[in-house]
CSV table of C-alpha atoms in Angstrom, one decimal:
chain,number,residue,atom,x,y,z
A,109,MET,CA,17.0,-19.5,-44.0
A,110,ILE,CA,17.6,-16.8,-41.3
A,111,ARG,CA,16.4,-13.4,-42.4
A,112,LYS,CA,18.7,-10.5,-42.9
A,113,PHE,CA,16.6,-8.5,-40.3
A,114,ILE,CA,18.5,-10.8,-37.6
A,115,GLN,CA,21.9,-9.6,-38.9
A,116,LYS,CA,20.5,-5.9,-39.2
A,117,VAL,CA,19.1,-5.6,-35.7
A,118,PHE,CA,20.6,-8.2,-33.5
A,119,PHE,CA,24.0,-9.0,-34.8
A,120,LYS,CA,25.5,-5.6,-35.9
A,121,ARG,CA,28.2,-4.0,-33.8
A,122,GLY,CA,26.9,-1.8,-31.2
A,123,SER,CA,23.0,-3.0,-31.8
A,124,ALA,CA,20.8,-3.0,-28.9
A,125,SER,CA,21.1,-6.7,-28.1
A,126,ALA,CA,24.8,-6.3,-27.8
A,127,ARG,CA,24.8,-3.3,-25.6
A,128,HIS,CA,22.3,-5.3,-23.4
A,129,GLY,CA,24.5,-8.5,-23.2
A,130,THR,CA,22.0,-11.0,-24.7
A,131,GLN,CA,24.9,-12.4,-26.8
A,132,PRO,CA,22.9,-13.6,-29.5
A,133,ARG,CA,24.1,-16.4,-32.0
A,134,THR,CA,23.1,-17.7,-35.3
A,135,THR,CA,24.3,-21.2,-34.1
A,136,PRO,CA,23.5,-22.4,-30.6
A,137,GLU,CA,26.0,-23.3,-27.9
A,138,VAL,CA,25.3,-27.1,-27.3
A,139,ILE,CA,25.5,-27.8,-23.4
A,140,PRO,CA,26.0,-31.7,-22.6
A,141,VAL,CA,23.9,-33.3,-19.7
A,142,ALA,CA,27.1,-33.4,-17.7
A,143,GLN,CA,27.1,-29.6,-17.5
A,144,HIS,CA,23.5,-28.9,-17.1
A,145,GLY,CA,22.5,-31.9,-15.3
A,146,VAL,CA,18.9,-32.5,-16.7
A,147,ARG,CA,18.2,-36.2,-17.5
A,148,GLN,CA,15.6,-37.4,-19.7
A,149,GLY,CA,13.7,-39.0,-17.0
A,150,SER,CA,13.1,-35.7,-15.6
A,151,ILE,CA,10.8,-34.7,-18.7
A,152,SER,CA,7.1,-35.6,-18.1
A,153,HIS,CA,5.7,-38.3,-20.1
A,154,GLY,CA,3.7,-36.1,-22.4
A,155,ALA,CA,6.6,-33.8,-23.4
A,156,ARG,CA,9.0,-36.9,-24.1
A,157,ARG,CA,6.3,-38.6,-26.2
A,158,THR,CA,5.6,-35.2,-27.9
A,159,THR,CA,9.0,-34.6,-29.0
A,160,GLU,CA,9.8,-38.3,-30.0
A,161,MET,CA,6.5,-38.6,-32.2
A,162,LEU,CA,7.4,-35.3,-34.0
A,163,GLN,CA,11.3,-36.2,-34.5
A,164,ALA,CA,10.0,-39.6,-35.9
A,165,GLN,CA,7.8,-37.7,-38.5
A,166,GLY,CA,11.3,-35.8,-39.3
A,167,TYR,CA,10.6,-32.5,-37.5
A,168,LYS,CA,12.7,-30.8,-35.1
A,169,ALA,CA,11.2,-30.6,-31.7
A,170,TYR,CA,12.4,-29.5,-28.3
A,171,VAL,CA,11.2,-28.9,-24.7
A,172,VAL,CA,11.4,-25.1,-24.4
A,173,GLY,CA,10.8,-22.3,-22.1
A,174,GLY,CA,10.0,-22.2,-18.4
A,175,ALA,CA,10.4,-26.0,-18.0
A,176,VAL,CA,13.9,-26.1,-19.1
A,177,ARG,CA,14.7,-23.0,-16.8
A,178,ASP,CA,13.1,-24.8,-13.9
A,179,LEU,CA,14.8,-28.2,-14.0
A,180,MET,CA,18.0,-26.2,-14.4
A,181,LEU,CA,17.3,-24.6,-11.3
A,182,SER,CA,16.3,-27.8,-9.7
A,183,ARG,CA,12.7,-27.0,-9.5
A,184,THR,CA,9.8,-29.0,-10.7
A,185,PRO,CA,7.8,-27.4,-13.7
A,186,LYS,CA,4.1,-26.8,-13.5
A,187,ASP,CA,3.8,-27.4,-17.2
A,188,TYR,CA,5.7,-28.3,-20.6
A,189,ASP,CA,5.8,-26.4,-23.7
A,190,VAL,CA,7.3,-28.1,-26.9
A,191,ALA,CA,8.7,-26.0,-29.6
A,192,THR,CA,9.1,-27.4,-33.3
A,193,ASP,CA,9.6,-26.6,-37.2
A,194,ALA,CA,6.3,-28.2,-37.7
A,195,THR,CA,3.3,-25.8,-38.7
A,196,PRO,CA,0.2,-26.2,-36.2
A,197,GLU,CA,-1.7,-28.1,-39.0
A,198,GLN,CA,1.4,-30.6,-39.4
A,199,VAL,CA,1.3,-30.9,-35.5
A,200,HIS,CA,-2.3,-31.7,-35.3
A,201,ALA,CA,-1.9,-34.4,-38.0
A,202,VAL,CA,0.7,-36.3,-35.9
A,203,PHE,CA,-1.6,-36.5,-32.7
A,204,ARG,CA,-5.0,-37.8,-32.7
A,205,ARG,CA,-5.8,-36.1,-29.2
A,206,SER,CA,-4.9,-32.5,-30.1
A,207,ARG,CA,-6.6,-29.0,-31.1
A,208,ILE,CA,-5.2,-25.9,-32.8
A,209,ILE,CA,-6.0,-23.0,-30.7
A,210,GLY,CA,-5.3,-19.1,-30.5
A,211,ARG,CA,-5.5,-16.2,-32.8
A,212,ARG,CA,-2.9,-14.0,-31.7
A,213,PHE,CA,-0.5,-16.9,-31.5
A,214,ARG,CA,-1.6,-20.3,-33.1
A,215,LEU,CA,-0.7,-23.1,-30.8
A,216,VAL,CA,-1.5,-26.8,-30.7
A,217,HIS,CA,-2.6,-28.4,-27.3
A,218,VAL,CA,-1.7,-32.2,-27.2
A,219,MET,CA,-3.4,-34.2,-24.7
A,220,PHE,CA,-1.7,-37.2,-22.9
A,221,GLY,CA,-4.3,-38.4,-20.2
A,222,GLN,CA,-4.5,-35.5,-17.6
A,223,GLU,CA,-1.4,-33.6,-19.2
A,224,THR,CA,-1.6,-31.1,-21.8
A,225,VAL,CA,1.6,-30.4,-23.8
A,226,GLU,CA,1.5,-26.9,-25.4
A,227,VAL,CA,3.2,-27.2,-29.1
A,228,SER,CA,4.3,-23.9,-30.9
A,229,THR,CA,5.8,-23.2,-34.1
A,230,PHE,CA,9.3,-21.8,-34.4
A,231,ARG,CA,8.5,-18.0,-35.0
A,232,ALA,CA,10.2,-15.4,-36.9
A,233,LEU,CA,11.3,-12.0,-35.5
A,234,GLN,CA,9.7,-10.0,-38.3
A,235,GLY,CA,7.3,-10.9,-41.2
A,236,ALA,CA,7.2,-9.4,-44.6
A,237,GLU,CA,6.3,-5.7,-45.0
A,238,GLY,CA,2.4,-5.9,-44.8
A,239,ASP,CA,2.2,-9.4,-43.7
A,240,ILE,CA,-1.4,-10.0,-42.4
A,241,ASP,CA,-0.1,-12.5,-40.0
A,242,GLN,CA,1.9,-10.2,-38.2
A,243,VAL,CA,0.1,-6.9,-36.9
A,244,LYS,CA,1.0,-4.3,-34.3
A,245,ASP,CA,-1.1,-1.6,-32.9
A,246,ALA,CA,-0.1,2.2,-32.7
A,247,ASN,CA,2.1,1.8,-29.6
A,248,GLY,CA,4.0,-1.3,-31.0
A,249,ARG,CA,2.2,-4.0,-29.2
A,250,LEU,CA,1.8,-7.0,-31.3
A,251,LEU,CA,-1.8,-7.9,-32.0
A,252,ARG,CA,-1.3,-11.1,-34.1
A,253,ASP,CA,2.3,-13.0,-34.7
A,254,ASN,CA,1.9,-16.1,-36.8
A,255,VAL,CA,4.9,-15.8,-39.0
A,256,PHE,CA,6.9,-18.7,-38.7
A,257,GLY,CA,10.8,-18.9,-38.9
A,258,SER,CA,13.9,-20.8,-37.9
A,259,GLN,CA,15.0,-22.0,-34.4
A,260,ALA,CA,17.4,-19.0,-34.2
A,261,GLU,CA,14.8,-16.6,-34.7
A,262,ASP,CA,12.3,-18.3,-32.4
A,263,ALA,CA,15.0,-18.1,-29.7
A,264,LEU,CA,15.7,-14.5,-30.2
A,265,ARG,CA,11.8,-13.4,-30.0
A,266,ARG,CA,11.4,-15.0,-26.7
A,267,ASP,CA,11.4,-12.7,-23.8
A,268,PHE,CA,14.1,-13.6,-21.4
A,269,THR,CA,17.2,-15.4,-22.0
A,270,VAL,CA,16.5,-18.0,-19.2
A,271,ASN,CA,13.3,-18.9,-21.2
A,272,ALA,CA,15.2,-19.3,-24.8
A,273,LEU,CA,16.9,-22.7,-23.7
A,274,TYR,CA,15.9,-25.6,-25.8
A,275,TYR,CA,16.1,-29.3,-24.4
A,276,ASP,CA,16.3,-32.4,-26.6
A,277,PRO,CA,15.2,-35.4,-24.6
A,278,SER,CA,16.7,-37.8,-27.2
A,279,THR,CA,20.2,-36.3,-26.7
A,280,GLU,CA,19.8,-34.7,-23.3
A,281,GLU,CA,21.6,-31.8,-24.7
A,282,VAL,CA,20.7,-27.9,-24.2
A,283,LEU,CA,20.9,-25.4,-27.1
A,284,ASP,CA,21.5,-21.9,-26.1
A,285,TYR,CA,21.1,-19.0,-28.5
A,286,CYS,CA,21.2,-16.1,-26.0
A,287,GLY,CA,23.3,-16.9,-23.1
A,288,GLY,CA,20.4,-18.1,-20.9
A,289,ALA,CA,22.4,-21.2,-19.3
A,290,GLN,CA,24.8,-18.4,-18.1
A,291,ASP,CA,22.2,-16.2,-16.8
A,292,VAL,CA,20.5,-19.5,-14.9
A,293,ALA,CA,23.8,-20.0,-13.3
A,294,ALA,CA,24.1,-16.3,-12.2
A,295,ARG,CA,20.5,-16.2,-11.2
A,296,THR,CA,19.8,-13.1,-13.4
A,297,LEU,CA,16.7,-12.1,-15.4
A,298,ARG,CA,17.7,-10.4,-18.7
A,299,ILE,CA,15.5,-9.4,-21.6
A,300,ILE,CA,16.4,-10.4,-25.1
A,301,GLY,CA,17.1,-7.4,-27.3
A,302,ASP,CA,16.2,-4.0,-26.9
A,303,PRO,CA,14.2,-3.5,-23.5
A,304,VAL,CA,12.2,-0.7,-24.7
A,305,GLU,CA,11.1,-2.3,-28.0
A,306,ARG,CA,10.2,-5.6,-26.2
A,307,TYR,CA,8.1,-3.9,-23.8
A,308,ARG,CA,6.4,-2.2,-26.4
A,309,GLU,CA,5.5,-5.3,-28.2
A,310,ASP,CA,4.1,-6.7,-25.1
A,311,PRO,CA,3.8,-4.7,-22.0
A,312,VAL,CA,2.9,-7.8,-20.0
A,313,ARG,CA,6.6,-8.5,-20.0
A,314,MET,CA,7.0,-5.9,-17.4
A,315,LEU,CA,4.7,-8.0,-15.0
A,316,ARG,CA,6.3,-11.1,-16.2
A,317,ALA,CA,9.9,-9.8,-15.1
A,318,VAL,CA,8.5,-9.0,-11.5
A,319,ARG,CA,6.7,-12.4,-11.2
A,320,LEU,CA,9.7,-14.5,-12.4
A,321,ALA,CA,12.3,-12.6,-10.5
A,322,ALA,CA,10.2,-12.9,-7.2
A,323,LYS,CA,9.3,-16.5,-7.7
A,324,LEU,CA,12.4,-17.7,-8.8
A,325,GLY,CA,14.8,-15.4,-6.7
A,326,LEU,CA,16.5,-13.7,-9.6
A,327,ASP,CA,18.0,-10.5,-9.9
A,328,ILE,CA,16.7,-8.3,-12.7
A,329,ASP,CA,19.5,-7.1,-14.9
A,330,MET,CA,19.9,-3.3,-14.7
A,331,ALA,CA,19.3,-2.7,-18.6
A,332,THR,CA,16.1,-5.0,-18.3
A,333,ARG,CA,14.8,-3.2,-15.0
A,334,ALA,CA,15.4,0.7,-16.2
A,335,PRO,CA,12.7,1.4,-18.5
A,336,ILE,CA,9.9,-0.3,-16.6
A,337,GLN,CA,8.6,2.4,-14.5
A,338,ALA,CA,8.4,5.0,-17.4
A,339,MET,CA,6.7,2.5,-19.6
A,340,ALA,CA,4.2,1.1,-17.0
A,341,PRO,CA,1.3,3.1,-18.5
A,342,LEU,CA,1.4,0.8,-21.5
A,343,ILE,CA,-0.1,-1.8,-19.5
A,344,GLN,CA,-3.4,0.1,-19.9
A,345,ASN,CA,-3.4,-1.2,-23.6
A,346,VAL,CA,-3.4,-4.8,-22.7
A,347,PRO,CA,-6.8,-6.4,-22.8
A,348,PRO,CA,-8.6,-6.8,-19.7
A,349,ALA,CA,-9.0,-10.3,-20.1
A,350,ARG,CA,-5.3,-11.2,-20.8
A,351,LEU,CA,-4.3,-8.7,-17.9
A,352,PHE,CA,-6.5,-10.8,-15.5
A,353,GLU,CA,-4.7,-14.0,-16.6
A,354,GLU,CA,-1.1,-12.6,-16.0
A,355,MET,CA,-2.3,-11.1,-12.5
A,356,LEU,CA,-4.1,-14.5,-11.7
A,357,LYS,CA,-0.3,-16.2,-12.3
A,358,LEU,CA,1.2,-13.8,-10.4
A,359,LEU,CA,-1.1,-14.1,-7.4
A,360,LEU,CA,-1.3,-17.8,-7.2
A,361,SER,CA,2.5,-18.1,-7.9
A,362,GLY,CA,3.2,-19.2,-4.3
A,363,HIS,CA,5.1,-15.9,-4.0
A,364,ALA,CA,2.4,-13.3,-4.0
A,365,VAL,CA,3.7,-11.2,-1.1
A,366,ALA,CA,7.0,-11.0,-2.9
A,367,CYS,CA,5.4,-10.1,-6.1
A,368,VAL,CA,3.2,-7.4,-4.9
A,369,GLY,CA,6.3,-6.1,-3.1
A,370,ARG,CA,8.1,-6.0,-6.5
A,371,LEU,CA,5.3,-4.5,-8.4
A,372,ARG,CA,5.3,-1.5,-5.8
A,373,SER,CA,9.0,-1.1,-5.9
A,374,GLU,CA,8.8,-1.0,-9.8
A,375,GLY,CA,6.0,1.2,-9.8
A,376,LEU,CA,3.6,-1.2,-11.6
A,377,HIS,CA,0.9,-1.7,-9.1
A,378,HIS,CA,-0.9,1.8,-10.0
A,379,GLY,CA,-3.8,1.0,-12.2
A,380,LEU,CA,-3.6,-2.8,-12.4
A,381,LEU,CA,-6.1,-3.1,-9.6
A,382,PRO,CA,-7.2,0.1,-9.5
A,383,MET,CA,-8.1,0.1,-5.8
A,384,LEU,CA,-5.2,-1.8,-4.7
A,385,ASP,CA,-2.7,1.2,-4.8
A,386,VAL,CA,-5.1,2.9,-2.5
A,387,ILE,CA,-5.5,0.1,-0.2
A,388,LEU,CA,-1.7,-0.5,0.3
A,389,GLU,CA,-1.3,3.1,1.6
A,390,GLN,CA,-3.6,2.5,4.5
A,391,PRO,CA,-2.2,0.8,7.5
A,392,LEU,CA,-5.3,-1.4,8.1
A,393,GLY,CA,-5.9,-2.1,4.5
A,394,GLU,CA,-2.2,-3.2,4.1
A,395,ARG,CA,-2.1,-5.5,7.1
A,396,PHE,CA,-5.4,-7.2,5.8
A,397,VAL,CA,-4.2,-7.6,2.1
A,398,THR,CA,-0.7,-8.8,3.2
A,399,LEU,CA,-2.1,-11.5,5.6
A,400,ALA,CA,-4.5,-12.6,2.8
A,401,LEU,CA,-1.6,-13.0,0.5
A,402,GLN,CA,0.5,-14.8,3.1
A,403,ARG,CA,-2.4,-17.3,3.6
A,404,THR,CA,-2.6,-17.8,-0.2
A,405,ASP,CA,1.1,-18.5,-0.4
A,406,GLU,CA,1.3,-21.0,2.4
A,407,ARG,CA,-1.6,-22.9,0.9
A,408,ILE,CA,0.1,-23.0,-2.5
A,409,LEU,CA,3.4,-24.0,-1.0
A,410,ALA,CA,1.5,-26.8,0.6
A,411,ASP,CA,-0.1,-28.0,-2.2
A,412,LYS,CA,-3.5,-27.0,-1.0
A,413,SER,CA,-6.3,-25.6,-3.2
A,414,VAL,CA,-7.1,-22.0,-3.4
A,415,SER,CA,-9.9,-19.7,-4.9
A,416,PRO,CA,-9.2,-16.9,-7.1
A,417,GLY,CA,-12.3,-15.6,-6.2
A,418,PHE,CA,-11.5,-15.3,-2.4
A,419,LEU,CA,-8.2,-13.7,-3.3
A,420,PHE,CA,-9.7,-11.1,-5.5
A,421,ALA,CA,-12.4,-10.6,-2.9
A,422,ALA,CA,-9.6,-10.0,-0.2
A,423,LEU,CA,-7.6,-7.5,-2.5
A,424,LEU,CA,-10.9,-5.4,-3.0
A,425,TRP,CA,-12.7,-5.7,0.4
A,426,HIS,CA,-11.7,-2.4,1.9
A,427,GLU,CA,-12.9,-0.5,-1.0
A,428,VAL,CA,-16.2,-2.3,-0.8
A,429,LEU,CA,-16.0,-1.6,2.9
A,430,THR,CA,-15.5,2.0,2.3
A,431,ALA,CA,-18.4,2.2,-0.4
A,432,TRP,CA,-20.8,0.2,1.9
A,433,ASN,CA,-20.1,2.3,5.2
A,434,ALA,CA,-20.8,5.7,2.9
A,435,ALA,CA,-24.0,4.1,1.7
A,436,LYS,CA,-25.3,3.3,5.1
A,437,GLU,CA,-24.3,6.8,6.4
A,438,ARG,CA,-26.6,8.1,3.5
A,439,GLY,CA,-29.4,6.1,5.1
A,440,VAL,CA,-29.5,3.1,2.7
A,441,PRO,CA,-30.3,-0.2,4.5
A,442,PRO,CA,-27.3,-2.7,5.1
A,443,VAL,CA,-28.2,-5.2,2.5
A,444,PRO,CA,-29.0,-2.7,-0.4
A,445,ALA,CA,-26.0,-0.6,0.5
A,446,MET,CA,-23.8,-3.4,0.3
A,447,HIS,CA,-25.4,-4.6,-3.1
A,448,ASP,CA,-24.6,-1.1,-4.3
A,449,ALA,CA,-21.1,-1.1,-2.9
A,450,MET,CA,-20.1,-4.2,-4.7
A,451,ASP,CA,-21.5,-3.3,-8.0
A,452,GLN,CA,-19.6,0.1,-7.8
A,453,VAL,CA,-16.2,-1.5,-6.9
A,454,LEU,CA,-16.5,-4.4,-9.4
A,455,SER,CA,-17.6,-1.9,-12.4
A,456,VAL,CA,-14.4,0.3,-11.7
A,457,GLN,CA,-12.5,-2.8,-11.5
A,458,ALA,CA,-13.8,-4.2,-14.9
A,459,GLU,CA,-12.3,-1.1,-16.8
A,460,LYS,CA,-8.7,-2.7,-16.2
A,461,ILE,CA,-9.0,-6.5,-15.6
A,462,ALA,CA,-11.8,-8.7,-16.6
A,463,ILE,CA,-12.7,-10.8,-13.8
A,464,PRO,CA,-14.4,-13.8,-14.9
A,465,ARG,CA,-18.2,-13.9,-13.9
A,466,ARG,CA,-17.9,-16.9,-11.7
A,467,PHE,CA,-15.0,-15.2,-9.7
A,468,GLY,CA,-17.1,-12.1,-9.5
A,469,THR,CA,-20.2,-14.4,-8.1
A,470,ASP,CA,-17.8,-15.9,-5.5
A,471,MET,CA,-16.5,-12.6,-4.4
A,472,LYS,CA,-19.9,-11.1,-3.8
A,473,GLU,CA,-21.1,-14.3,-1.9
A,474,ILE,CA,-18.1,-13.9,0.5
A,475,TRP,CA,-18.7,-10.2,0.9
A,476,MET,CA,-22.4,-10.5,1.6
A,477,LEU,CA,-21.7,-13.0,4.2
A,478,GLN,CA,-19.7,-10.7,6.2
A,479,TRP,CA,-22.7,-8.7,7.1
A,480,ARG,CA,-24.6,-12.0,8.0
A,481,LEU,CA,-21.9,-13.2,10.1
A,482,GLU,CA,-22.1,-10.4,12.3
A,483,GLN,CA,-25.8,-11.0,13.0
A,484,ARG,CA,-25.4,-13.8,15.9
A,485,SER,CA,-29.2,-13.5,17.2
A,486,GLY,CA,-32.1,-15.7,16.7
A,487,ARG,CA,-32.0,-18.2,13.9
A,488,ARG,CA,-29.8,-16.5,11.6
A,489,PRO,CA,-26.6,-18.2,12.8
A,490,TYR,CA,-27.9,-21.5,11.9
A,491,ARG,CA,-29.0,-20.3,8.2
A,492,VAL,CA,-25.6,-18.9,7.8
A,493,LEU,CA,-24.1,-22.3,8.8
A,494,GLU,CA,-26.1,-24.0,6.1
A,495,ASN,CA,-24.9,-21.5,3.3
A,496,PRO,CA,-22.4,-23.5,0.8
A,497,LYS,CA,-20.0,-20.4,1.0
A,498,PHE,CA,-20.0,-20.5,4.9
A,499,ARG,CA,-16.5,-21.9,5.0
A,500,ALA,CA,-15.1,-19.0,2.6
A,501,GLY,CA,-17.2,-16.4,4.5
A,502,TYR,CA,-15.7,-17.8,7.8
A,503,ASP,CA,-12.0,-17.7,6.7
A,504,PHE,CA,-12.6,-14.1,5.4
A,505,LEU,CA,-14.0,-13.2,8.9
A,506,MET,CA,-10.9,-14.6,10.6
A,507,LEU,CA,-8.8,-12.6,8.2
A,508,ARG,CA,-10.6,-9.5,9.2
A,509,CYS,CA,-10.2,-10.4,12.9
A,510,GLU,CA,-6.5,-11.2,12.6
A,511,SER,CA,-5.7,-8.1,10.9
A,512,GLY,CA,-7.6,-6.0,13.8
A,513,GLU,CA,-10.4,-5.0,11.5
A,514,LEU,CA,-12.8,-6.9,13.9
A,515,GLU,CA,-12.6,-8.0,17.4
A,516,MET,CA,-11.3,-11.2,17.7
A,517,GLU,CA,-14.3,-12.2,19.8
A,518,VAL,CA,-16.6,-12.3,16.8
A,519,GLY,CA,-14.2,-15.1,15.0
A,520,GLU,CA,-13.7,-17.0,18.1
A,521,TRP,CA,-17.7,-17.2,18.7
A,522,TRP,CA,-18.0,-18.6,15.2
A,523,THR,CA,-15.3,-21.0,15.7
A,524,ARG,CA,-17.1,-22.3,18.7
A,525,PHE,CA,-20.6,-22.1,17.2
A,526,GLN,CA,-19.7,-24.4,14.1
A,527,HIS,CA,-18.6,-27.2,16.3
A,528,ALA,CA,-21.0,-26.9,19.1
A,529,SER,CA,-23.6,-29.1,20.2
A,530,GLU,CA,-27.2,-27.9,20.1
A,531,ALA,CA,-27.2,-26.7,23.8
A,532,GLU,CA,-23.9,-25.0,23.2
A,533,ARG,CA,-25.1,-23.2,20.2
A,534,ALA,CA,-28.3,-21.9,22.3
A,535,GLU,CA,-25.9,-20.9,25.1
A,536,LEU,CA,-23.5,-18.9,22.6
A,537,ILE,CA,-26.4,-17.1,21.1
A,538,ALA,CA,-27.7,-16.3,24.3
A,539,LEU,CA,-24.2,-14.7,25.1
A,540,ALA,CA,-24.4,-12.8,22.0
A,541,ASP,CA,-27.7,-11.3,22.8
A,542,ARG,CA,-26.5,-10.3,26.2
A,543,ALA,CA,-23.5,-8.4,24.7
A,544,PRO,CA,-23.0,-4.7,25.5
A,545,ALA,CA,-25.3,-2.7,23.1
A,546,ALA,CA,-22.1,-0.7,21.7
A,547,LYS,CA,-20.8,-4.0,20.2
A,548,ARG,CA,-24.1,-5.1,18.6
A,549,ARG,CA,-25.3,-3.9,15.3
A,550,ARG,CA,-29.0,-2.7,15.8
A,551,ARG,CA,-31.3,-4.0,13.1
A,552,ARG,CA,-33.4,-1.7,11.1
A,553,ARG,CA,-37.1,-2.1,11.6
A,554,THR,CA,-39.0,-2.7,8.6
A,555,GLY,CA,-42.2,-4.4,7.7
A,556,ARG,CA,-40.3,-7.4,6.9
A,557,LYS,CA,-40.2,-10.5,9.2
A,558,LYS,CA,-37.8,-10.8,12.0
A,559,GLU,CA,-35.8,-13.0,9.9
A,560,ASP,CA,-34.9,-10.0,7.7
A,561,SER,CA,-31.6,-10.9,5.8
A,562,PRO,CA,-30.3,-11.3,2.4
A,563,ALA,CA,-31.4,-14.4,0.5
A,564,ASP,CA,-28.8,-17.4,0.8
A,565,TYR,CA,-26.5,-17.6,-2.2
A,566,ALA,CA,-26.1,-21.0,-3.8
A,567,GLY,CA,-22.9,-20.4,-5.8
A,568,ASP,CA,-20.8,-23.2,-7.5
A,569,PRO,CA,-19.1,-25.5,-5.1
A,570,HIS,CA,-15.5,-24.2,-6.1
A,571,PRO,CA,-12.9,-24.9,-3.7
A,572,VAL,CA,-12.4,-22.0,-1.0
A,573,GLU,CA,-9.9,-20.8,1.1
A,574,GLY,CA,-9.5,-23.0,4.2
A,575,SER,CA,-11.5,-26.0,2.8
């Protein structure tokens, strides 16, 4: 039974939901396939089988959220979610290849070959007073929300109207409680309920609004947009690991340039990547970052692999470069200075976004290779060429050249060197040795051997930019 809370908060005359036009309903509008155009064959095998098997056991089950939205926009969904009235334990009992995950939101992952379908139980708007399965912090952010409810409640507790659409593959009907189908047609992004309260519950919704608007070409509803800039500081309360996950989705959406532009226009970029707002105010840094994001978007849209480590290395490079140059000016040798700069920048970054260690390792290897790629004498170029991360370091170097940070001659030299014969390589090294002294970096004399350079980094063979 739908709780009285729905009537009190969502349906009373003059409520926040009514003022902001979400038009919540206790019973859904049933939209036939002739109107929405999504056929059963458009749904993935795993999503169809999940709904069929749950329905066969007497449960309600629907494809929900972004997949329905994307199909109605004639886009191909990246993955599929299913919502049901079965509890996580009941879902797990139906599917042999499944597992219950999560603490904040308990979900079930159902596996069909390479496909994983995420199944959630209908959730209530609000638990009973003192319910241990729903906990908020002092700012109103939900820390745990495992109070199960009806489908109508589940629709109303979702973030945006376009994500609150339920598709039944067996009937090919869409159930719409919040006017989401109308907003899809109008290409409008509208939050469900009172924007201030919903952003307090989950500040990540502000980032999600920017990402979805930029990725799908939607206009953010004025009431949905209005509180964002003032409430942006609440993002500081989001756990670093979750913030990293959301930023990664934004940057790997295939529309990173547009997303970063929207972050700036909404005032959300300050403090996310603590260094990024400073970089974007510097002409050279902005050119470099924009070029890196453009290259990433191009690769994603061409269905090519990208490396999160490469991308975050690009976003933070100019802060590393600034710290590196400052250390060298204090008399620190280049290699120790680079290590100090990398640790300093990543330490500041870790306070806001928890970059996984495997990506941090990739970032350090790419940064250190920039010093080595500028050393083109003796046997050094041959050893750099053998480095497992050479291709990532080379692609990074080319971004620096194309943005104007380095002379293009350096990138062209490495482009020729890696494809040249032994005789041609020897000639290229001789040419580099004869370059004007002003263009060469003098090597600091120490008691070490002539081949004084940082040790090669093995690193994991993750896909890299340009590979």
